[in-house]
CSV table of N, CA, C and O in Angstrom, one decimal:
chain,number,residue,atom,x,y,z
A,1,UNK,N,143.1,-6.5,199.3
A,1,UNK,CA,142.0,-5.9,200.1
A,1,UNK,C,142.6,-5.0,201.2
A,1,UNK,O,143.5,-5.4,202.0
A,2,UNK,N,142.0,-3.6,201.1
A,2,UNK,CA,142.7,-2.9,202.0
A,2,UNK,C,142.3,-3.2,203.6
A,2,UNK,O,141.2,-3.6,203.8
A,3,UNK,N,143.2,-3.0,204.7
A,3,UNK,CA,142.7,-3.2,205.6
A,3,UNK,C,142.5,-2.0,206.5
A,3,UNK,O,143.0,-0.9,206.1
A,4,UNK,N,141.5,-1.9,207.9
A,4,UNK,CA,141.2,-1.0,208.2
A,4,UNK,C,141.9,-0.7,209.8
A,4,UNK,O,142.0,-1.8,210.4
A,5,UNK,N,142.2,0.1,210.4
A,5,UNK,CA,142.2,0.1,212.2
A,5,UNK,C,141.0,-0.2,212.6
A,5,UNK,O,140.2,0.7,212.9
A,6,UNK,N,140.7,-1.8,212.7
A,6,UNK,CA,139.2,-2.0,213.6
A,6,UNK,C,139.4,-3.1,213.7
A,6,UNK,O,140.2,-3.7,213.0
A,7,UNK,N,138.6,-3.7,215.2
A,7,UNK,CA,138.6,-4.9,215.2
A,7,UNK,C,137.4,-5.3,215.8
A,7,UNK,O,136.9,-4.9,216.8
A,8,UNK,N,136.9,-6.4,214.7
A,8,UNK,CA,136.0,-7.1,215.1
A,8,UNK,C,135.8,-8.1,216.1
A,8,UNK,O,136.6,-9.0,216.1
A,9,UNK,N,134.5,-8.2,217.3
A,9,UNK,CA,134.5,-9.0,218.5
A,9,UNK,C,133.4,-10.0,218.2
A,9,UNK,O,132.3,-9.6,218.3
A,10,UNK,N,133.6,-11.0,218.0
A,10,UNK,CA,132.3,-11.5,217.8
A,10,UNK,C,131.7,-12.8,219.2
A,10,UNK,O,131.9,-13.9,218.7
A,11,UNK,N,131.2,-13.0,220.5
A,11,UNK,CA,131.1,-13.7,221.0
A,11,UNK,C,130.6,-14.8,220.3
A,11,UNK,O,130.5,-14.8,219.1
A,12,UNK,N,130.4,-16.3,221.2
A,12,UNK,CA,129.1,-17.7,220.9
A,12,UNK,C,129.2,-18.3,221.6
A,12,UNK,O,129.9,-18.6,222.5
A,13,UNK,N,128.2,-18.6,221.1
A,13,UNK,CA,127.5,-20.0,222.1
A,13,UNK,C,127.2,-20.7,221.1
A,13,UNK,O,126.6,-20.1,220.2
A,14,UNK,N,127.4,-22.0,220.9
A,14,UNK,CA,126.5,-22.8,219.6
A,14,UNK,C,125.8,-22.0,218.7
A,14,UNK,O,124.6,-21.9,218.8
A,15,UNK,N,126.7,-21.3,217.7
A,15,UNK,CA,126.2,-20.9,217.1
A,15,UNK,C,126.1,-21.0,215.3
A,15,UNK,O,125.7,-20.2,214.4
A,16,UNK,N,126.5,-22.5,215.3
A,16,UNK,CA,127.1,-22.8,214.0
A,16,UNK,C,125.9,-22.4,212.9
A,16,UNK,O,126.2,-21.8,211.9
A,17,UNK,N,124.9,-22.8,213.1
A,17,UNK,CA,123.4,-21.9,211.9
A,17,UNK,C,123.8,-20.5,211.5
A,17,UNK,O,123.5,-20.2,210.4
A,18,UNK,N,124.5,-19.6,212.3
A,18,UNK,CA,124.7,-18.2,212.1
A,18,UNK,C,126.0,-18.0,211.8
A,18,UNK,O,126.3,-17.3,210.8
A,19,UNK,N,127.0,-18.6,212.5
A,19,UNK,CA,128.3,-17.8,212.7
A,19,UNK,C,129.1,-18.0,210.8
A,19,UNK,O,129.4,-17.0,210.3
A,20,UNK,N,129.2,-18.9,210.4
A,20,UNK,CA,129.5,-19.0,209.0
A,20,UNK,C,128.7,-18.0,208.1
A,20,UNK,O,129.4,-17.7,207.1
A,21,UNK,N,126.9,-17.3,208.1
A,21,UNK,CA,126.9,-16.5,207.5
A,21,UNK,C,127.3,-15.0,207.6
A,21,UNK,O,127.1,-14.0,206.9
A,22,UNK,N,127.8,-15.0,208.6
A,22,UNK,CA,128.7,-13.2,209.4
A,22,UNK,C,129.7,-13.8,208.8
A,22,UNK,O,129.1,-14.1,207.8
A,23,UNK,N,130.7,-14.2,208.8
A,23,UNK,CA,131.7,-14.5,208.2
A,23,UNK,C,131.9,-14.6,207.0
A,23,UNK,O,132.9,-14.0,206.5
A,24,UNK,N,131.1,-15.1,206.3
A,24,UNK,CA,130.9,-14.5,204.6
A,24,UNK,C,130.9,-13.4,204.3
A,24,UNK,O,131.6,-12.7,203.5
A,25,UNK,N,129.5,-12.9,205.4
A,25,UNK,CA,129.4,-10.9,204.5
A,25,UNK,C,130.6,-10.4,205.5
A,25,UNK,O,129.8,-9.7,206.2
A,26,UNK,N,131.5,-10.4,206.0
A,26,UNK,CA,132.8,-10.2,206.4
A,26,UNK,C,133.6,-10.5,205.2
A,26,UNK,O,134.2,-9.5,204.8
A,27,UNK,N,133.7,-11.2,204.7
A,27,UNK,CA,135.0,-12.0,204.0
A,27,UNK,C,134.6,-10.9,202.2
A,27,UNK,O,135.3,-11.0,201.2
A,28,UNK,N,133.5,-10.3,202.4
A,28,UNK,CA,133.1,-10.0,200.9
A,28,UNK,C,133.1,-8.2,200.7
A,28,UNK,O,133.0,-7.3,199.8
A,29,UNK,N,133.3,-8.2,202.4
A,29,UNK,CA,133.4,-5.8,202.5
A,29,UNK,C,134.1,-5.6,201.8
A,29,UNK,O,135.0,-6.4,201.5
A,30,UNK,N,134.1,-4.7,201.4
A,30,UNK,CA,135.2,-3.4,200.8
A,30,UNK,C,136.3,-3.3,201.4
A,30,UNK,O,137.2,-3.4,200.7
A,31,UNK,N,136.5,-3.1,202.7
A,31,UNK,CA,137.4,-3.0,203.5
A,31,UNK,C,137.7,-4.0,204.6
A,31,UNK,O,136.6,-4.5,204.9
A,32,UNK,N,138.9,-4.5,205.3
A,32,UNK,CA,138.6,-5.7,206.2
A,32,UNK,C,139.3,-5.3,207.5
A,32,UNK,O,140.2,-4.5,207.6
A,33,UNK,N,138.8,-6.0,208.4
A,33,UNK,CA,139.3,-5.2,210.0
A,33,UNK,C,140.3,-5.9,209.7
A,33,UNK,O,140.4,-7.0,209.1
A,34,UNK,N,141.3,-5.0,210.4
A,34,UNK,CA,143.1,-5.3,211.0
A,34,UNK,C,142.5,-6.9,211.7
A,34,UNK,O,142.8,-8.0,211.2
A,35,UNK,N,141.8,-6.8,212.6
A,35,UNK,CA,141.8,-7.7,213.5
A,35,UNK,C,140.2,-8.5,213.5
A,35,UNK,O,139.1,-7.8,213.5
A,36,UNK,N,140.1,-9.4,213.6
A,36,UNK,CA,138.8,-10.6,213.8
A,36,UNK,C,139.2,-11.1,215.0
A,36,UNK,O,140.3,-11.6,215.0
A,37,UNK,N,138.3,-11.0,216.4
A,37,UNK,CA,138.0,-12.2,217.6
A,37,UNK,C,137.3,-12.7,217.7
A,37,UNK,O,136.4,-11.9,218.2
A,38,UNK,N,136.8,-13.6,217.5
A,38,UNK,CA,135.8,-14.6,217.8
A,38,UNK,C,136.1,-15.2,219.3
A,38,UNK,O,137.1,-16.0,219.4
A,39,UNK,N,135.5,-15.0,220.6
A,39,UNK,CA,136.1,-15.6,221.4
A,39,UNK,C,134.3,-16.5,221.8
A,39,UNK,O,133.2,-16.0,222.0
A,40,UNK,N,134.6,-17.7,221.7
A,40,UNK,CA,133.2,-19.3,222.2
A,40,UNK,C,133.5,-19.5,223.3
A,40,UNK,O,134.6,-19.7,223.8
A,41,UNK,N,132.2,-19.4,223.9
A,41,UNK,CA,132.1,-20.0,225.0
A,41,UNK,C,131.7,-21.8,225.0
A,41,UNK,O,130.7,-22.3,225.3
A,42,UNK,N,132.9,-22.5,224.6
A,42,UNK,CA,132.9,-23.8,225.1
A,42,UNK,C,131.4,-24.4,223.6
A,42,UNK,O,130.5,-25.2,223.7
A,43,UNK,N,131.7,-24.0,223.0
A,43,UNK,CA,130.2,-24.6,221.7
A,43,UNK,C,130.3,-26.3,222.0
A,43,UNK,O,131.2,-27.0,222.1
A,44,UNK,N,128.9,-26.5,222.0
A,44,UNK,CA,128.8,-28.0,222.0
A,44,UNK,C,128.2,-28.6,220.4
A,44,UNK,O,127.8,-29.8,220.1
A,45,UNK,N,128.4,-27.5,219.6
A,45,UNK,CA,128.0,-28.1,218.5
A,45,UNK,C,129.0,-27.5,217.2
A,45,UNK,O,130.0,-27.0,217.8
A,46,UNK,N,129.1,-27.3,216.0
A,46,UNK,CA,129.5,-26.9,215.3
A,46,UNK,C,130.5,-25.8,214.8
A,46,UNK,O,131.2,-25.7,213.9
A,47,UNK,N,130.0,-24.9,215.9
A,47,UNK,CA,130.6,-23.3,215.8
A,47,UNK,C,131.8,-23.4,215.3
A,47,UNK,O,132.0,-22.8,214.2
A,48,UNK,N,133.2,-24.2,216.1
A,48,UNK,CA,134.3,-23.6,215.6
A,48,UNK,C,134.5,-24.5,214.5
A,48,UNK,O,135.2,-23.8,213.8
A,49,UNK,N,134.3,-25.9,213.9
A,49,UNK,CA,134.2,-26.2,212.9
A,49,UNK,C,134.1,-24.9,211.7
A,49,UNK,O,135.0,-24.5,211.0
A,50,UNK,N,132.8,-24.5,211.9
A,50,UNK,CA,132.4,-23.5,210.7
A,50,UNK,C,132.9,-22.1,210.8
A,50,UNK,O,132.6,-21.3,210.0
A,51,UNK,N,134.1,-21.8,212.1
A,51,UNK,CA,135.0,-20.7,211.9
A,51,UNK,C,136.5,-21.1,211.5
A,51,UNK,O,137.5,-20.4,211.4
A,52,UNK,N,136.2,-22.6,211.4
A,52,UNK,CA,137.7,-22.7,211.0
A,52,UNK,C,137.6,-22.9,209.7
A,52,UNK,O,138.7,-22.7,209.1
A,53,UNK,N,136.7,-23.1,209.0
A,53,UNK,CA,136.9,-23.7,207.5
A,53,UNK,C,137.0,-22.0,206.8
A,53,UNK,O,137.7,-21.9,205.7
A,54,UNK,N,136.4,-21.1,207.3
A,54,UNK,CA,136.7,-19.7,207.1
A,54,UNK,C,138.4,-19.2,207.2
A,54,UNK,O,139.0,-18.7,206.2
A,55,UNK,N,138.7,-19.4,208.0
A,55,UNK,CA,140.1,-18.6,208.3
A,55,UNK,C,140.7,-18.8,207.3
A,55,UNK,O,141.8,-18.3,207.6
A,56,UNK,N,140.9,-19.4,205.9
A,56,UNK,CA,142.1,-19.2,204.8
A,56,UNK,C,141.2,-18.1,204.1
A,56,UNK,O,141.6,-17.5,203.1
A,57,UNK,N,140.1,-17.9,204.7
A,57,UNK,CA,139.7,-16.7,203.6
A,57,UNK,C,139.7,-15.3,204.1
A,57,UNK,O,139.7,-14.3,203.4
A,58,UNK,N,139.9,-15.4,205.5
A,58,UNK,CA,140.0,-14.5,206.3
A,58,UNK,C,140.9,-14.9,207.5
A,58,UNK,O,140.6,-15.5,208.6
A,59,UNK,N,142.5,-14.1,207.0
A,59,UNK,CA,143.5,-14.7,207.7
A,59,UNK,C,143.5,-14.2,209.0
A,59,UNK,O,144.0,-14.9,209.9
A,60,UNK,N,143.0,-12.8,209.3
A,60,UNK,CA,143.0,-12.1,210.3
A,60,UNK,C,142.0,-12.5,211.7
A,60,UNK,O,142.0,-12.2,212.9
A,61,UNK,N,141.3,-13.7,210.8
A,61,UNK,CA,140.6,-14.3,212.0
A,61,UNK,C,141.7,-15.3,213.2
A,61,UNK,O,142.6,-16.2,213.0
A,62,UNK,N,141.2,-14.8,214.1
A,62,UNK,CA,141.4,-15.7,215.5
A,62,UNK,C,140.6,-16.0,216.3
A,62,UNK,O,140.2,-15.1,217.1
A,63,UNK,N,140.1,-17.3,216.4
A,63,UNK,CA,139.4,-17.4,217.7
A,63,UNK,C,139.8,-17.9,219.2
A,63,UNK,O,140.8,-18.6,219.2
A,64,UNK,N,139.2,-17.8,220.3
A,64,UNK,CA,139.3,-18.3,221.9
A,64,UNK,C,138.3,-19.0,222.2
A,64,UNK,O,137.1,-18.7,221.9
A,65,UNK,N,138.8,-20.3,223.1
A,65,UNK,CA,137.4,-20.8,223.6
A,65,UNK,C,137.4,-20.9,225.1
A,65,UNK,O,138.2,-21.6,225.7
A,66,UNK,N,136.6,-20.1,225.6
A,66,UNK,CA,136.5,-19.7,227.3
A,66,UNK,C,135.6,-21.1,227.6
A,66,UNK,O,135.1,-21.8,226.7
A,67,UNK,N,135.5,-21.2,228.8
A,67,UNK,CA,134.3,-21.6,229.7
A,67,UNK,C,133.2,-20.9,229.8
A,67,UNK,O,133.4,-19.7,229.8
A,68,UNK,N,131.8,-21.4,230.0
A,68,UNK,CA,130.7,-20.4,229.5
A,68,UNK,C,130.9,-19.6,231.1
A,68,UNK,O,131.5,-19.9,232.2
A,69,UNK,N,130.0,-18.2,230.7
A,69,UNK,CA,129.9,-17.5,231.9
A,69,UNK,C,129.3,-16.3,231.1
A,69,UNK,O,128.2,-16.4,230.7
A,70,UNK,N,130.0,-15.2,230.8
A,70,UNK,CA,128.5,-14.0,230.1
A,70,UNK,C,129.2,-13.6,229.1
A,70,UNK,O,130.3,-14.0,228.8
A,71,UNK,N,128.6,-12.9,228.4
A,71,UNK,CA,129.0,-12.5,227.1
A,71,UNK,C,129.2,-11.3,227.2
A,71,UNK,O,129.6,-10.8,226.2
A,72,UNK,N,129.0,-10.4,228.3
A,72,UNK,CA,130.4,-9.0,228.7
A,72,UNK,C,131.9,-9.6,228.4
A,72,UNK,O,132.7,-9.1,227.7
A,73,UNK,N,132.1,-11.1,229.4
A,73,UNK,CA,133.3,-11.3,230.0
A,73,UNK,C,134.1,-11.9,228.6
A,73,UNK,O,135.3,-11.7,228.4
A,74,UNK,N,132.8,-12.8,227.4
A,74,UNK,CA,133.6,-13.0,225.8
A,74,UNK,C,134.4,-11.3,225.3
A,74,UNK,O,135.6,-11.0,225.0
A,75,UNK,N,133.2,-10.4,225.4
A,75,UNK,CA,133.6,-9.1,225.0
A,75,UNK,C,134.9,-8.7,225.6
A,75,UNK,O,135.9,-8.6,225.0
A,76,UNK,N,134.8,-8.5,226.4
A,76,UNK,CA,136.1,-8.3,227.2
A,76,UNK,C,137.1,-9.0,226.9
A,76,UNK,O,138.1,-8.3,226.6
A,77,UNK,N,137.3,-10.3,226.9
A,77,UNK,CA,138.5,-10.8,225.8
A,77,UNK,C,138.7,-10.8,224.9
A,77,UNK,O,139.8,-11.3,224.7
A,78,UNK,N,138.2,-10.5,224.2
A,78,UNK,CA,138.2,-10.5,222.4
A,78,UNK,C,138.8,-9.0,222.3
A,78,UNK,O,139.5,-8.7,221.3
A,79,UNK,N,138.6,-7.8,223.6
A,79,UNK,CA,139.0,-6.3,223.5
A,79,UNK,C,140.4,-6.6,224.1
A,79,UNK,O,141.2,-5.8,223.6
A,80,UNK,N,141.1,-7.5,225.0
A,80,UNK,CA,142.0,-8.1,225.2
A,80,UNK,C,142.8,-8.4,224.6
A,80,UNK,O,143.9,-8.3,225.0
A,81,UNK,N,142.3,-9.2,223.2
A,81,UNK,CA,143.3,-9.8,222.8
A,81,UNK,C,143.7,-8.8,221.1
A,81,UNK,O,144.4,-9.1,220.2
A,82,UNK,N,142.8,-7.8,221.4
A,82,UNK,CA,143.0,-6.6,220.0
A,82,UNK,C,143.9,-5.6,220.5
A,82,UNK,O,144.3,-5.4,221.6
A,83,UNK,N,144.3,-5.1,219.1
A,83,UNK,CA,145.3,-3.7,219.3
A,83,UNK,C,145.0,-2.9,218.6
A,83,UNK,O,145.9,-2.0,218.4
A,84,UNK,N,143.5,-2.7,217.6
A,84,UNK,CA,143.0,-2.1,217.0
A,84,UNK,C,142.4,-0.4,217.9
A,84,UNK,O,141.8,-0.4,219.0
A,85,UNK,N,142.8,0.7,217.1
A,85,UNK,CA,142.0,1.8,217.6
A,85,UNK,C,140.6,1.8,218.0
A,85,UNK,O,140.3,2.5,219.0
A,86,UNK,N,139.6,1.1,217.3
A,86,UNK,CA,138.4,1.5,216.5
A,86,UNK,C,137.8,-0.4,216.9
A,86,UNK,O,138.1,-1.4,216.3
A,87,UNK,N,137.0,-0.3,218.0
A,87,UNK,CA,136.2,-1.4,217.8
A,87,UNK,C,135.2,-1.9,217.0
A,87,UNK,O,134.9,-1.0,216.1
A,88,UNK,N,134.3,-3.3,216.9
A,88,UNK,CA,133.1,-3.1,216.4
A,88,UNK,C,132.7,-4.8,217.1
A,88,UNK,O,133.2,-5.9,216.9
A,89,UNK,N,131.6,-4.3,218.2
A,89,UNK,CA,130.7,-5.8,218.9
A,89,UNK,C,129.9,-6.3,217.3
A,89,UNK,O,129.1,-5.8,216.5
A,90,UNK,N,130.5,-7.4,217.4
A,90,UNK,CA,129.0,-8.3,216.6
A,90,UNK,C,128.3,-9.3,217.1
A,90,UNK,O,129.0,-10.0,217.8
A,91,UNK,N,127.2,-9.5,217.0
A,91,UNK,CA,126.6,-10.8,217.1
A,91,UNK,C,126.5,-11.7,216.3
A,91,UNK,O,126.1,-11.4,215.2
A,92,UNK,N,126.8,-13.3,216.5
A,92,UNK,CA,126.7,-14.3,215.8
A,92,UNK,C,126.0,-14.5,214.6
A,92,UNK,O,126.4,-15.0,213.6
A,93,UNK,N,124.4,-13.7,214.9
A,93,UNK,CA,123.4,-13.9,213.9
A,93,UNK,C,123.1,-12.5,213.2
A,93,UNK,O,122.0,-12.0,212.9
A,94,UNK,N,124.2,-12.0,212.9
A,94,UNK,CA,123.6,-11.1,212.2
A,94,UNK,C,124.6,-10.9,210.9
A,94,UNK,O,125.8,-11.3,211.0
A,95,UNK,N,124.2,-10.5,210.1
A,95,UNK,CA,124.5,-10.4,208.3
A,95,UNK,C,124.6,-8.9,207.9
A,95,UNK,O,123.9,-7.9,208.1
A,96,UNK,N,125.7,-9.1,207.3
A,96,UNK,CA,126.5,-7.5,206.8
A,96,UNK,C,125.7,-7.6,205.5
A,96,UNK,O,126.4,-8.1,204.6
A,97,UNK,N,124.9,-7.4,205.1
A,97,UNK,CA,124.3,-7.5,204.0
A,97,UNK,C,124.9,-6.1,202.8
A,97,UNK,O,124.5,-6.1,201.7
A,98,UNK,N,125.7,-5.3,203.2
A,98,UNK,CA,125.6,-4.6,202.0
A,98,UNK,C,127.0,-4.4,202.6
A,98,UNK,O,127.4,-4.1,203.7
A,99,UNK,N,127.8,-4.8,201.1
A,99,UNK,CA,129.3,-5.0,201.1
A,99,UNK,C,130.1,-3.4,201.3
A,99,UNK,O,131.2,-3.4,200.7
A,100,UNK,N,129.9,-2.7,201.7
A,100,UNK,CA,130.4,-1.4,201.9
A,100,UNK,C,130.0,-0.6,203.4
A,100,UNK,O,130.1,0.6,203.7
A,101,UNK,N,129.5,-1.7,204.3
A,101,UNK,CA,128.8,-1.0,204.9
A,101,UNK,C,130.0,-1.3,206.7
A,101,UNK,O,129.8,-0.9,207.8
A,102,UNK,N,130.5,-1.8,206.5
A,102,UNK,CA,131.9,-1.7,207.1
A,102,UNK,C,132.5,-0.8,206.8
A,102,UNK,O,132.2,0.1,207.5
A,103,UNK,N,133.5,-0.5,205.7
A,103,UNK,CA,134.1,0.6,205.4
A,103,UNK,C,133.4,2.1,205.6
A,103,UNK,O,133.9,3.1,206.1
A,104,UNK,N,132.0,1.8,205.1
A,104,UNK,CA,130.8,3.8,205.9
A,104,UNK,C,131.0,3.2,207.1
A,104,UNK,O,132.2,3.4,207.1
A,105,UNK,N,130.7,2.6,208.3
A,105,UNK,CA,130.8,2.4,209.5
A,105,UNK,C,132.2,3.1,209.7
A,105,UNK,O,132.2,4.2,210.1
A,106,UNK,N,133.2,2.5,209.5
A,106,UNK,CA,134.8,3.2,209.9
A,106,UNK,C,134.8,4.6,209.6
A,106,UNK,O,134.7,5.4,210.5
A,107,UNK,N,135.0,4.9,208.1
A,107,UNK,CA,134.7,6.2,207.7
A,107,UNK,C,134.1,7.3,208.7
A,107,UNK,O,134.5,8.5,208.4
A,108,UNK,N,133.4,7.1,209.6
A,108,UNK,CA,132.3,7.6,209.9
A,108,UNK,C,132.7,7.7,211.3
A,108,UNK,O,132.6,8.8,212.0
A,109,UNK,N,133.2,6.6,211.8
A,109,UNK,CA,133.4,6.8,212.9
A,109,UNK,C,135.1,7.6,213.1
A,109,UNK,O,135.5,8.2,214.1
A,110,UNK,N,135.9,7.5,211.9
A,110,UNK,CA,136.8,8.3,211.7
A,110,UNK,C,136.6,9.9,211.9
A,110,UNK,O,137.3,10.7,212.6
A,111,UNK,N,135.6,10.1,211.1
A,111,UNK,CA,135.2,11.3,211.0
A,111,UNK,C,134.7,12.3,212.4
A,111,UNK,O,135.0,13.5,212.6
A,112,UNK,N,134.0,11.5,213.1
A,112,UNK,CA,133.5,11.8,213.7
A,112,UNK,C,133.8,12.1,215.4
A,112,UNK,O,133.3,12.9,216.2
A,113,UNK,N,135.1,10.8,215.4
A,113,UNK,CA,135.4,10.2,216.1
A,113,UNK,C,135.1,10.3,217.9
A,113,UNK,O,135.6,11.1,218.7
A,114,UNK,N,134.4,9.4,218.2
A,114,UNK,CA,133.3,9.2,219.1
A,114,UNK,C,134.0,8.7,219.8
A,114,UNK,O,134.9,8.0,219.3
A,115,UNK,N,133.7,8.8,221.2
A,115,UNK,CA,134.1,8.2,222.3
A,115,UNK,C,133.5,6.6,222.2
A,115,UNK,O,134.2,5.6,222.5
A,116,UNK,N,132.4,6.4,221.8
A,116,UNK,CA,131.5,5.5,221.4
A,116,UNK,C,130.4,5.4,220.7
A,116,UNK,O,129.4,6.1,221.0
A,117,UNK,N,130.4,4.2,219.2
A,117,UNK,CA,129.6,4.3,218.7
A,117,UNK,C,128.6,3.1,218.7
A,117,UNK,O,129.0,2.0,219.1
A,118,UNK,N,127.2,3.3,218.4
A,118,UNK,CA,126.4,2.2,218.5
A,118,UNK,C,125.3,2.3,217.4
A,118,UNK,O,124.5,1.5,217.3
């Protein structure tokens, strides 16, 4: 699987209902970020369970578990702990639903190349 200069940030909070399905449509793109952060704020339920059983499918994942406080300051670590050109914020609950749509996101922002994309 080719990999890309990007790295993915994903904050949580108890987020084990969601965080295993981002991780699938992750684990199934076209293309796969250099880098995965997952950085939790302290989950009291499941979360990192269901990001660990991921990581042999996606070796590039890493996660951090802070003390809760905001999800700027998760962002900010997870940009901390990358060395990727090319970010990309995700949230817990949300689903890459169409397997190529990582790779047009990069592409694009290659092309174009933006100070910031949203």
């Amino acid at each position: 699987m080719k990999k890309v200069d990007l790295a993915v940030i994903i904050p949580t909070l108890n987020e084990e209902r969601y965080i295993g399905k981002l991780l699938d449509s992750i684990a199934i793109q076209s293309v796969q970020p250099q880098e995965l952060v997952i950085v939790d704020a302290t989950s009291r339920d499941k979360t990192i369970d269901e990001i660990r059983k991921r990581q042999k499918d996606i070796p590039q994942l890493k996660y951090f578990q802070v003390p809760k406080s905001t999800i700027s300051k998760q962002r900010n670590l997870g940009v901390s702990k990358t060395k990727s050109k090319h970010l990309l914020f995700l949230d817990a609950d949300t689903i890459l639903l169409i397997p190529s749509i990582m790779e047009a996101y990069y592409e694009e922002v290659k092309k174009r190349n933006p100070v910031i994309a949203a």
